[in-house]
Coordinates of C-alpha atoms in Angstrom, one line a residue:
M10 CA -85.5 -35.4 0.8
R11 CA -88.0 -37.1 -1.4
E12 CA -89.9 -40.0 0.2
G13 CA -91.5 -43.0 -1.3
G14 CA -88.9 -43.2 -4.1
L15 CA -89.4 -45.9 -6.7
L16 CA -87.1 -48.8 -6.8
F17 CA -86.1 -49.9 -10.2
V18 CA -86.5 -53.7 -10.0
L19 CA -84.8 -56.2 -12.1
C20 CA -86.8 -58.1 -14.7
L21 CA -86.4 -61.2 -16.7
C22 CA -85.3 -59.1 -19.7
L23 CA -82.3 -57.8 -17.8
G24 CA -79.9 -59.5 -20.1
S25 CA -80.7 -57.0 -22.8
T26 CA -79.3 -54.1 -20.7
V27 CA -76.1 -55.7 -19.6
A28 CA -73.7 -54.4 -22.2
Q29 CA -73.7 -50.7 -21.1
H30 CA -69.9 -50.4 -20.8
A31 CA -68.6 -47.5 -18.6
S32 CA -68.4 -44.4 -20.8
G33 CA -66.4 -41.4 -20.1
G34 CA -63.0 -43.2 -19.6
F35 CA -61.1 -42.5 -16.4
I36 CA -62.6 -40.5 -13.6
R37 CA -60.4 -37.7 -12.2
A38 CA -60.6 -34.8 -9.7
D39 CA -60.6 -31.3 -11.2
G40 CA -61.5 -28.0 -9.5
G41 CA -63.1 -29.7 -6.6
R42 CA -65.3 -32.1 -8.6
F43 CA -65.2 -35.5 -10.1
V44 CA -65.1 -35.4 -13.9
D45 CA -64.7 -37.8 -16.8
E46 CA -62.3 -37.5 -19.7
D47 CA -64.6 -35.0 -21.4
C48 CA -65.1 -32.8 -18.2
N49 CA -68.6 -34.0 -17.6
E50 CA -69.3 -34.1 -13.9
F51 CA -69.5 -37.6 -12.1
I52 CA -71.3 -37.8 -8.9
P53 CA -70.4 -41.0 -7.0
S54 CA -73.3 -42.9 -5.4
G55 CA -72.5 -46.3 -4.3
L56 CA -72.4 -49.3 -2.0
N57 CA -69.7 -51.1 0.0
T58 CA -69.4 -54.8 -0.2
W59 CA -66.2 -55.9 1.6
Q60 CA -66.7 -59.6 0.8
F61 CA -67.1 -59.2 -2.9
M62 CA -63.9 -61.1 -3.7
E63 CA -65.1 -64.1 -1.6
V64 CA -68.5 -64.1 -3.3
A65 CA -67.0 -63.8 -6.7
A66 CA -64.6 -66.6 -6.0
G67 CA -67.4 -69.1 -5.2
K68 CA -66.6 -69.2 -1.5
V69 CA -70.2 -68.4 -0.8
K70 CA -73.1 -70.5 -2.2
S71 CA -75.7 -68.6 -4.1
K72 CA -79.3 -69.8 -4.2
P73 CA -80.9 -71.2 -7.4
V74 CA -83.4 -68.4 -7.3
M75 CA -80.7 -66.2 -8.9
L76 CA -81.3 -67.7 -12.4
E77 CA -84.9 -66.5 -12.2
H78 CA -83.7 -63.0 -12.5
G79 CA -81.8 -63.4 -15.6
V80 CA -78.3 -63.2 -14.0
A81 CA -75.9 -66.0 -13.5
D82 CA -74.6 -65.2 -10.0
V83 CA -74.6 -62.9 -7.0
V84 CA -71.8 -60.7 -8.6
Q85 CA -74.0 -60.0 -11.6
W86 CA -77.1 -59.5 -9.5
T87 CA -75.3 -57.0 -7.3
L88 CA -73.9 -55.0 -10.2
A89 CA -77.2 -55.2 -12.1
T90 CA -79.2 -53.9 -9.0
A91 CA -76.7 -51.1 -8.5
A92 CA -76.8 -50.0 -12.2
A93 CA -80.7 -50.2 -12.3
N94 CA -80.8 -47.9 -9.3
K95 CA -78.1 -45.5 -10.5
L96 CA -75.4 -46.5 -8.0
N97 CA -72.3 -46.0 -10.1
V98 CA -69.5 -47.0 -7.6
V99 CA -68.9 -50.1 -5.6
R100 CA -66.2 -50.0 -2.9
S101 CA -64.7 -53.3 -2.3
F102 CA -61.7 -54.8 -0.6
A103 CA -59.2 -55.8 -3.2
H104 CA -57.8 -58.2 -0.6
G105 CA -59.0 -60.9 1.7
V106 CA -61.4 -60.5 4.6
D107 CA -60.2 -63.3 6.7
S108 CA -57.4 -65.8 6.8
T109 CA -59.3 -68.5 5.0
F110 CA -59.1 -66.7 1.6
P111 CA -56.2 -64.1 1.3
L112 CA -55.1 -62.5 -2.0
Q113 CA -51.5 -62.5 -0.9
I114 CA -50.7 -65.8 0.7
K115 CA -47.3 -64.8 1.8
A116 CA -44.8 -62.1 0.7
G117 CA -45.0 -62.1 -3.1
K118 CA -47.1 -65.2 -3.4
Y119 CA -50.7 -64.6 -4.6
S120 CA -53.7 -66.8 -4.9
E121 CA -54.6 -67.0 -8.5
H122 CA -58.1 -68.0 -7.6
A123 CA -58.5 -64.8 -5.6
F124 CA -57.0 -62.7 -8.3
Q125 CA -59.2 -64.1 -10.9
A126 CA -62.2 -63.3 -8.7
L127 CA -61.1 -59.7 -8.9
D128 CA -60.6 -60.1 -12.7
Y129 CA -64.2 -61.3 -12.8
I130 CA -65.6 -58.4 -10.7
L131 CA -63.9 -55.8 -12.8
D132 CA -64.9 -57.3 -16.1
E133 CA -68.5 -57.6 -15.0
A134 CA -68.7 -54.2 -13.5
S135 CA -67.5 -52.7 -16.9
K136 CA -70.5 -54.3 -18.6
Y137 CA -72.9 -52.6 -16.2
G138 CA -71.2 -49.3 -16.2
V139 CA -70.3 -49.5 -12.5
R140 CA -66.9 -48.4 -11.2
L141 CA -64.8 -49.9 -8.4
L142 CA -63.2 -48.1 -5.5
L143 CA -60.5 -50.7 -4.3
T144 CA -58.6 -50.8 -1.1
L145 CA -55.0 -52.1 -1.2
V146 CA -54.4 -53.3 2.3
N147 CA -56.3 -53.5 5.7
N148 CA -55.3 -51.9 8.9
W149 CA -57.2 -54.5 10.9
D150 CA -55.8 -57.9 11.9
N151 CA -57.1 -60.2 9.1
A152 CA -56.1 -61.3 5.7
D153 CA -53.7 -59.0 3.7
S154 CA -53.4 -56.8 6.7
K155 CA -50.5 -54.5 7.9
T156 CA -49.9 -57.2 10.6
Q157 CA -49.0 -59.8 8.0
Y158 CA -46.6 -57.4 6.2
I159 CA -44.8 -56.8 9.4
Q160 CA -44.6 -60.5 10.1
W161 CA -43.4 -61.3 6.6
A162 CA -40.5 -58.8 7.1
G163 CA -39.7 -60.2 10.5
A164 CA -40.5 -57.0 12.4
E165 CA -42.6 -56.7 15.6
G166 CA -45.5 -54.7 16.7
H167 CA -48.1 -52.8 14.5
D168 CA -46.7 -49.3 13.8
P169 CA -43.5 -50.5 12.0
F170 CA -45.8 -50.9 8.9
F171 CA -45.4 -47.2 8.4
T172 CA -41.7 -47.0 9.0
D173 CA -39.8 -50.2 8.5
P174 CA -37.9 -50.1 5.2
D175 CA -38.4 -53.8 4.5
V176 CA -42.1 -53.6 5.2
K177 CA -42.5 -50.6 3.0
K178 CA -40.6 -52.4 0.2
L179 CA -43.0 -55.4 0.4
F180 CA -46.0 -53.0 0.1
K181 CA -44.5 -51.3 -2.8
N182 CA -44.0 -54.6 -4.4
H183 CA -47.7 -55.3 -3.8
I184 CA -48.6 -52.0 -5.4
D185 CA -46.6 -53.0 -8.5
T186 CA -48.3 -56.3 -8.6
M187 CA -51.8 -54.8 -8.4
V188 CA -51.5 -52.0 -10.9
N189 CA -49.7 -54.4 -13.4
R190 CA -52.0 -57.3 -13.0
R191 CA -53.4 -58.3 -16.4
N192 CA -57.1 -59.3 -16.3
T193 CA -57.4 -62.9 -17.4
I194 CA -60.8 -62.2 -19.0
N195 CA -60.4 -58.9 -21.0
N196 CA -56.5 -58.6 -21.0
R197 CA -56.5 -55.2 -19.6
L198 CA -53.8 -54.2 -17.1
Y199 CA -55.5 -52.9 -13.9
K200 CA -53.7 -49.6 -14.3
D201 CA -55.3 -49.2 -17.8
D202 CA -58.8 -50.1 -16.7
P203 CA -61.2 -47.1 -16.3
T204 CA -63.6 -49.5 -14.4
I205 CA -61.4 -48.7 -11.4
F206 CA -62.7 -45.4 -9.9
A207 CA -59.8 -45.0 -7.4
W208 CA -57.5 -46.7 -5.0
D209 CA -57.7 -46.5 -1.2
L210 CA -54.1 -46.7 0.1
M211 CA -55.3 -48.5 3.1
N212 CA -58.6 -49.3 4.8
E213 CA -58.5 -47.1 7.9
P214 CA -54.8 -46.5 8.6
R215 CA -54.1 -46.0 12.3
C216 CA -51.4 -46.1 14.9
D217 CA -51.8 -48.8 17.4
C218 CA -53.4 -46.5 20.0
F219 CA -56.2 -48.1 21.8
P220 CA -56.1 -46.6 25.5
D221 CA -58.4 -47.8 28.2
F222 CA -58.8 -44.3 29.5
I223 CA -58.2 -40.6 28.8
P224 CA -55.7 -38.9 29.3
V225 CA -53.3 -41.4 28.0
P226 CA -50.1 -42.2 30.0
D227 CA -46.9 -41.5 28.2
S228 CA -46.1 -45.1 28.2
Y229 CA -48.6 -45.6 25.3
V230 CA -45.9 -45.0 22.7
S231 CA -48.3 -45.4 19.7
C232 CA -50.5 -42.5 21.2
R233 CA -47.7 -40.0 21.0
P234 CA -47.8 -37.3 18.3
E235 CA -44.7 -38.8 16.7
C236 CA -46.8 -41.7 15.4
A237 CA -49.1 -39.3 13.4
K238 CA -46.0 -38.0 11.7
K239 CA -45.0 -41.4 10.8
V240 CA -48.4 -42.1 9.2
Q241 CA -48.2 -38.8 7.3
S242 CA -44.8 -39.7 6.0
W243 CA -46.1 -43.1 4.8
I244 CA -49.1 -41.4 3.1
D245 CA -46.8 -39.0 1.3
E246 CA -44.4 -41.8 0.2
M247 CA -46.9 -44.4 -0.8
S248 CA -49.3 -42.1 -2.7
K249 CA -46.4 -40.7 -4.6
Y250 CA -45.2 -44.2 -5.4
L251 CA -48.7 -45.4 -6.4
K252 CA -49.3 -42.3 -8.6
K253 CA -46.0 -42.9 -10.5
A254 CA -46.9 -46.7 -10.9
D255 CA -50.5 -45.8 -12.0
P256 CA -51.0 -42.2 -13.1
N257 CA -54.4 -43.0 -14.6
H258 CA -56.4 -43.5 -11.3
M259 CA -57.2 -41.3 -8.4
I260 CA -55.9 -42.1 -5.0
T261 CA -57.3 -41.3 -1.5
V262 CA -56.2 -42.4 1.9
G263 CA -59.1 -44.6 3.1
E264 CA -59.2 -43.3 6.6
E265 CA -62.0 -42.6 9.0
G266 CA -61.1 -38.9 8.9
F267 CA -60.2 -38.0 12.5
Y268 CA -58.6 -34.7 13.4
T269 CA -55.3 -34.8 15.2
K270 CA -54.9 -33.2 18.7
G271 CA -54.8 -29.5 18.7
S272 CA -56.2 -29.1 15.1
L273 CA -59.2 -26.8 14.4
G274 CA -61.4 -29.7 13.5
E275 CA -60.7 -31.7 16.7
T276 CA -63.9 -30.4 18.2
V277 CA -66.0 -32.6 15.8
N278 CA -64.2 -35.8 16.7
P279 CA -66.3 -38.4 18.2
G280 CA -65.6 -39.8 21.7
T281 CA -63.7 -38.3 24.7
G282 CA -60.4 -37.7 23.0
W283 CA -59.2 -41.1 21.7
A284 CA -59.9 -40.1 18.1
S285 CA -57.2 -37.4 18.0
L286 CA -54.6 -40.0 19.1
T287 CA -55.2 -42.5 16.2
G288 CA -52.4 -41.0 14.1
Q289 CA -54.9 -39.6 11.6
D290 CA -54.9 -35.9 10.7
F291 CA -57.6 -35.4 8.1
I292 CA -56.4 -32.1 6.6
A293 CA -52.6 -33.0 6.5
N294 CA -53.3 -36.5 5.2
H295 CA -55.4 -35.4 2.3
A296 CA -53.3 -32.4 1.5
S297 CA -50.6 -34.7 0.3
K298 CA -49.9 -33.8 -3.3
A299 CA -50.6 -37.3 -4.8
I300 CA -53.9 -37.6 -2.9
D301 CA -56.7 -36.6 -5.4
F302 CA -59.7 -36.4 -3.2
A303 CA -60.6 -36.4 0.5
A304 CA -62.8 -39.2 2.0
A305 CA -64.1 -40.0 5.5
H306 CA -66.1 -42.7 7.3
I307 CA -69.0 -42.4 9.7
W308 CA -69.6 -45.1 12.4
P309 CA -72.2 -43.9 15.0
D310 CA -72.3 -47.3 16.7
N311 CA -68.5 -48.1 16.8
W312 CA -67.8 -44.5 18.0
E313 CA -70.7 -44.6 20.4
T314 CA -72.0 -41.3 19.0
W315 CA -75.7 -41.7 18.3
D316 CA -76.7 -38.2 18.0
V317 CA -78.0 -37.7 14.4
D318 CA -76.9 -34.1 14.5
F319 CA -73.3 -35.3 14.8
L320 CA -73.5 -36.6 11.3
E321 CA -74.2 -33.1 10.0
S322 CA -71.4 -31.4 11.9
W323 CA -68.9 -34.2 10.9
I324 CA -69.8 -33.9 7.2
Q325 CA -69.9 -30.2 7.1
Q326 CA -66.5 -29.8 8.8
H327 CA -64.8 -32.2 6.5
A328 CA -66.5 -30.7 3.4
A329 CA -65.2 -27.3 4.4
D330 CA -61.7 -28.5 4.9
A331 CA -61.8 -30.3 1.5
A332 CA -63.1 -27.2 -0.2
A333 CA -60.2 -25.3 1.3
M334 CA -57.8 -27.8 -0.3
G335 CA -59.6 -27.5 -3.6
K336 CA -60.5 -31.2 -3.5
P337 CA -63.8 -33.1 -3.7
F338 CA -65.0 -34.9 -0.6
M339 CA -67.0 -38.0 -0.3
I340 CA -68.2 -40.4 2.5
E341 CA -66.9 -43.7 1.5
E342 CA -68.1 -45.7 4.4
F343 CA -71.3 -45.0 6.4
G344 CA -73.6 -47.4 8.3
K345 CA -76.0 -47.9 11.1
E346 CA -76.4 -51.1 13.0
V347 CA -79.9 -52.4 13.9
H348 CA -80.1 -55.3 16.3
L349 CA -83.6 -56.8 16.2
E350 CA -84.7 -60.3 17.2
N351 CA -87.6 -60.4 14.8
G352 CA -85.9 -58.2 12.1
A353 CA -89.3 -56.5 11.3
Q354 CA -88.8 -54.2 8.3
A355 CA -90.7 -51.3 9.8
N356 CA -88.5 -51.3 12.9
I357 CA -85.3 -51.5 10.9
T358 CA -86.3 -48.5 8.8
S359 CA -87.4 -46.5 11.8
I360 CA -84.1 -47.0 13.6
R361 CA -81.8 -46.7 10.5
G362 CA -83.7 -44.2 8.5
P363 CA -83.0 -41.0 10.5
F364 CA -79.2 -41.6 10.1
Y365 CA -79.4 -42.4 6.4
R366 CA -81.8 -39.6 5.7
K367 CA -79.4 -37.0 7.4
V368 CA -76.4 -38.2 5.4
Y369 CA -78.2 -38.3 2.0
Q370 CA -79.9 -35.0 2.7
Q371 CA -76.4 -33.5 3.1
L372 CA -75.5 -34.9 -0.2
Q373 CA -78.5 -33.5 -1.9
E374 CA -77.9 -30.0 -0.5
S375 CA -74.3 -30.1 -1.4
I376 CA -75.2 -31.1 -5.0
A377 CA -77.7 -28.3 -5.2
N378 CA -75.3 -25.7 -3.8
D379 CA -72.2 -27.0 -5.5
G380 CA -70.7 -27.9 -2.2
A381 CA -67.5 -30.1 -1.6
L382 CA -69.5 -33.2 -0.6
K383 CA -69.7 -35.0 -3.9
G384 CA -70.6 -38.6 -3.1
V385 CA -71.8 -41.1 -0.5
I386 CA -71.1 -44.9 -0.4
F387 CA -73.1 -46.7 2.3
W388 CA -72.0 -49.8 4.3
Q389 CA -72.9 -52.4 3.5
W390 CA -74.7 -54.1 0.7
G391 CA -76.9 -57.1 1.8
F392 CA -76.5 -60.1 -0.4
A393 CA -79.6 -61.6 1.2
P394 CA -81.7 -63.4 0.0
Y395 CA -79.4 -64.6 -2.7
V396 CA -76.7 -66.3 -0.5
A397 CA -76.9 -69.2 1.8
E398 CA -77.9 -68.2 5.3
E399 CA -74.7 -69.8 6.8
F400 CA -72.7 -67.0 5.1
L401 CA -74.1 -64.5 7.7
Q402 CA -74.1 -66.8 10.7
G403 CA -71.3 -66.1 13.1
C404 CA -70.9 -62.5 12.0
M405 CA -73.4 -60.3 14.0
H406 CA -72.1 -57.2 12.4
C407 CA -72.9 -58.5 8.9
Q408 CA -76.5 -59.2 9.9
A409 CA -76.9 -55.9 11.8
I410 CA -75.4 -53.5 9.3
Q411 CA -76.5 -54.8 5.9
V412 CA -78.9 -53.0 3.7
S413 CA -80.7 -55.1 1.1
S414 CA -82.5 -54.0 -2.0
S415 CA -85.9 -54.7 -0.3
D416 CA -85.2 -52.4 2.6
G417 CA -87.2 -49.3 3.0
V418 CA -84.0 -47.3 3.5
F419 CA -82.7 -48.5 0.1
K420 CA -86.0 -48.0 -1.7
N421 CA -87.0 -44.7 -0.1
I422 CA -83.6 -42.9 0.5
I423 CA -80.6 -44.4 -1.2
A424 CA -82.1 -45.2 -4.6
P425 CA -84.1 -41.9 -5.1
V426 CA -81.1 -39.8 -4.2
A427 CA -78.8 -41.7 -6.5
E428 CA -81.3 -41.3 -9.3
H429 CA -81.5 -37.6 -8.6
A430 CA -77.7 -37.3 -8.6
A431 CA -77.5 -39.1 -11.9
K432 CA -80.1 -36.8 -13.4
I433 CA -78.3 -33.7 -12.1
A434 CA -74.9 -34.8 -13.5
A435 CA -76.4 -35.6 -16.9
S436 CA -78.1 -32.3 -17.1
R437 CA -75.1 -30.2 -16.3
S438 CA -72.7 -28.7 -18.9
P439 CA -69.0 -29.7 -18.9
V440 CA -67.3 -28.2 -16.0
A441 CA -65.9 -24.7 -16.7
G442 CA -62.2 -24.5 -16.8
C443 CA -61.7 -28.2 -17.1
K444 CA -59.5 -29.4 -20.0
P445 CA -60.6 -32.6 -21.7
V446 CA -58.0 -35.4 -21.7
P447 CA -56.1 -35.5 -25.0
S448 CA -56.9 -38.5 -27.1
A449 CA -53.5 -40.0 -26.7
R450 CA -54.0 -40.3 -23.0
R451 CA -57.6 -41.5 -22.9
A452 CA -58.6 -45.0 -21.8
Q453 CA -58.2 -47.5 -24.6
V454 CA -60.2 -50.7 -25.2
L455 CA -57.7 -53.6 -25.1
I456 CA -59.1 -56.8 -26.4
M457 CA -56.6 -59.4 -27.5
P458 CA -57.0 -62.7 -29.4
G459 CA -57.9 -65.6 -27.3
T460 CA -59.9 -63.8 -24.6
L461 CA -62.9 -65.3 -23.0
P462 CA -66.4 -64.7 -24.5
T463 CA -67.9 -61.6 -22.9
H464 CA -71.1 -63.2 -21.6
Q465 CA -69.9 -66.6 -20.7
T466 CA -70.9 -67.4 -17.2
S467 CA -68.6 -68.5 -14.4
D468 CA -70.2 -71.9 -14.1
E469 CA -69.6 -72.7 -17.7
L470 CA -65.9 -72.0 -17.3
L471 CA -65.4 -74.3 -14.3
A472 CA -65.7 -77.6 -16.3
S473 CA -62.0 -77.9 -16.8
T474 CA -60.9 -76.9 -13.3
S475 CA -60.6 -78.9 -10.1
D476 CA -61.1 -78.2 -6.5
A477 CA -57.4 -78.5 -5.9
M478 CA -56.8 -75.3 -7.9
A479 CA -58.6 -73.2 -5.3
N480 CA -55.4 -72.6 -3.5
D481 CA -53.2 -72.1 -6.6
I482 CA -50.8 -69.3 -6.2
S483 CA -48.9 -67.0 -8.5
D484 CA -45.5 -65.4 -8.0
S485 CA -45.3 -61.6 -8.2
S486 CA -42.2 -59.6 -8.9
I487 CA -40.6 -59.2 -5.6
S488 CA -37.2 -58.1 -4.3
S489 CA -35.3 -60.0 -1.7
I490 CA -34.9 -58.4 1.6
S491 CA -32.2 -59.0 4.2
S492 CA -32.2 -62.4 5.9
D493 CA -31.6 -60.8 9.3
K494 CA -35.3 -59.8 9.3
G495 CA -36.2 -63.5 9.2
L496 CA -37.4 -63.6 5.5
R497 CA -35.5 -65.3 2.8
H498 CA -36.2 -65.2 -0.9
S499 CA -34.9 -66.9 -4.0
G500 CA -34.2 -63.5 -5.5
V501 CA -35.9 -64.5 -8.7
T502 CA -37.9 -61.9 -10.4
H503 CA -40.8 -63.5 -12.2
S504 CA -41.8 -61.4 -15.2
G505 CA -43.5 -64.0 -17.3
S506 CA -45.2 -67.3 -16.8
T507 CA -43.5 -69.6 -14.4
M508 CA -45.0 -73.0 -14.2
T509 CA -44.5 -75.3 -11.2
D510 CA -46.6 -78.2 -9.8
D511 CA -48.7 -75.8 -7.7
V512 CA -48.5 -72.5 -9.7
I513 CA -50.8 -72.0 -12.7
S514 CA -49.6 -68.5 -13.6
G515 CA -46.7 -66.3 -12.7
G516 CA -46.8 -62.6 -12.2
N517 CA -49.6 -62.1 -14.7
S518 CA -48.5 -58.5 -14.9
G519 CA -48.1 -58.4 -18.6
I520 CA -44.6 -57.0 -18.1
S521 CA -41.6 -58.8 -19.7
S522 CA -37.9 -58.2 -19.6
G523 CA -38.0 -58.7 -23.4
S524 CA -38.3 -56.0 -25.9
S525 CA -42.0 -56.6 -26.6
G526 CA -43.0 -55.6 -23.1
V527 CA -45.9 -58.0 -23.1
S528 CA -46.1 -61.7 -22.0
H529 CA -48.9 -64.0 -21.6
S530 CA -49.4 -66.7 -18.9
S531 CA -50.9 -70.0 -19.7
S532 CA -54.2 -68.9 -18.2
Q533 CA -54.4 -66.2 -20.8
S534 CA -53.4 -68.1 -23.8
N535 CA -55.6 -71.1 -22.9
P536 CA -58.9 -69.7 -21.5
T537 CA -60.3 -73.3 -20.7
N538 CA -57.6 -73.5 -18.0
T539 CA -58.9 -70.4 -16.2
V540 CA -60.2 -70.8 -12.7
R541 CA -63.5 -69.0 -12.6
M542 CA -66.1 -67.9 -10.2
G543 CA -69.7 -68.6 -9.3
K544 CA -69.4 -72.1 -7.9
L545 CA -68.3 -73.2 -4.4
L546 CA -65.0 -74.9 -5.0
D547 CA -64.3 -75.7 -1.4
E548 CA -67.1 -77.6 0.4
Q549 CA -65.3 -77.7 3.8
P550 CA -66.9 -75.7 6.6
R551 CA -65.3 -72.3 7.1
I552 CA -64.8 -70.6 10.5
R553 CA -65.7 -66.9 10.1
S554 CA -64.6 -64.2 12.4
N555 CA -67.2 -62.8 14.8
T556 CA -65.7 -59.4 14.6
H557 CA -65.7 -56.7 12.0
H558 CA -62.8 -54.3 11.4
H559 CA -64.5 -51.9 13.8
V560 CA -65.0 -52.3 17.6
S561 CA -66.5 -49.8 19.9
A562 CA -65.0 -48.0 22.8
T563 CA -62.0 -46.6 21.0
G564 CA -63.7 -46.6 17.6
R565 CA -62.1 -49.8 16.5

């Protein structure tokens, strides 16, 4: 591990380096490695920012100091900082974080404001050469979660998300909506955009097993082995469906990576036995044919496992299992909380540093020895000091876990390792045995007449919009399900633009029932009517959750 690494800071001339569109087309898994379309190795180094959609949508005030750094908003600053420090992947929730700003308002009804926030993120990321790892749904009880799908279908409990036919149909409809979404800025369908690195089927899928003690009484139905089989069946079915709907992008599960009871890897599980009852089975889950790579999370605080050596055994066991499957492995969530009253930087670094150093040391060693661990994405990116302080108030986890660009851990561990990984990847010859993607199947640049200027800022595009449009929704293609589950639909499939008093664009999938196969909503044909990001549209105070999607004791 190299100490004292140099942070590549942003300068006033940053604008001259913006247009470095992602090269290499789609990233894929081949022979246990990540490669681009020409078989050049790609080593993911990145950051998590679960609230990126909210920030992009203007739900968070950015400070005027942003303009002093040559960027228009926090999204551009985050991507520019990532690119300058060789971080090439951002993992973000492609759904809401809390109920105040969901992507899917109800079954098949989407917030166009939220969707255009994702459009903006993807378009800006492409300019900086940064790729997005996007989650499709959340396990935890907040916006766009499995609980909402269950409620929409009129089912009960939590585990029916994995088994109920109507719930699964709603999720498949959501998959179709996501991959066929046409970006209102660059006109690309999401499934055709190489800026997307991969899809997470779900953020941390689990059975509803949170026992108060071990061993667990048989009355805890969700803790029985049968639930793990249900989760496995769901992973097989949904990954296959997603791969057919979007064959261009990689898919992974999005789980923590626990080993099921009785498996060889169970000994590295955290805790006193609860982890093996969550319904996850790392090997079986990632062995599914349509899953392209293996991924796991590490949460020392939430799992109450603070031994630094645990990180090494956890990573090495998962890397060995991924290698046996012939798939690359990455840590897609990893963080260490620091609770300090004075927040002294030296103290933060001394507490967090050993954990980060261990993880990134494992990555460096794996890169040097051609091991299965191919990337690390830390949790989570600190927007401070470029967002209003009230954004972090009421969310202790947000304050305790964030890593900002000024942190010693970022400057001395994350950035240097990312720079080293980028140099190694650039110096290596194309992967032996890998076949380049034929020209007919490569990512194509799709720019149509009437698109927005590439470098027009979000604030400039807000002039023609109103605050009332913040809650605008768009209909997605959705099939009716039986009324006996408590959900009724009009049965209308919206393939083009459907204008109503409170809907500004319908579907936006670019799919039409006509022979041309392409349709444009009004927001595409008339760019000045597009709701854009970078400005707070809703000045009303927002109540933020005090909890994160993890809670200790049973690793939640």
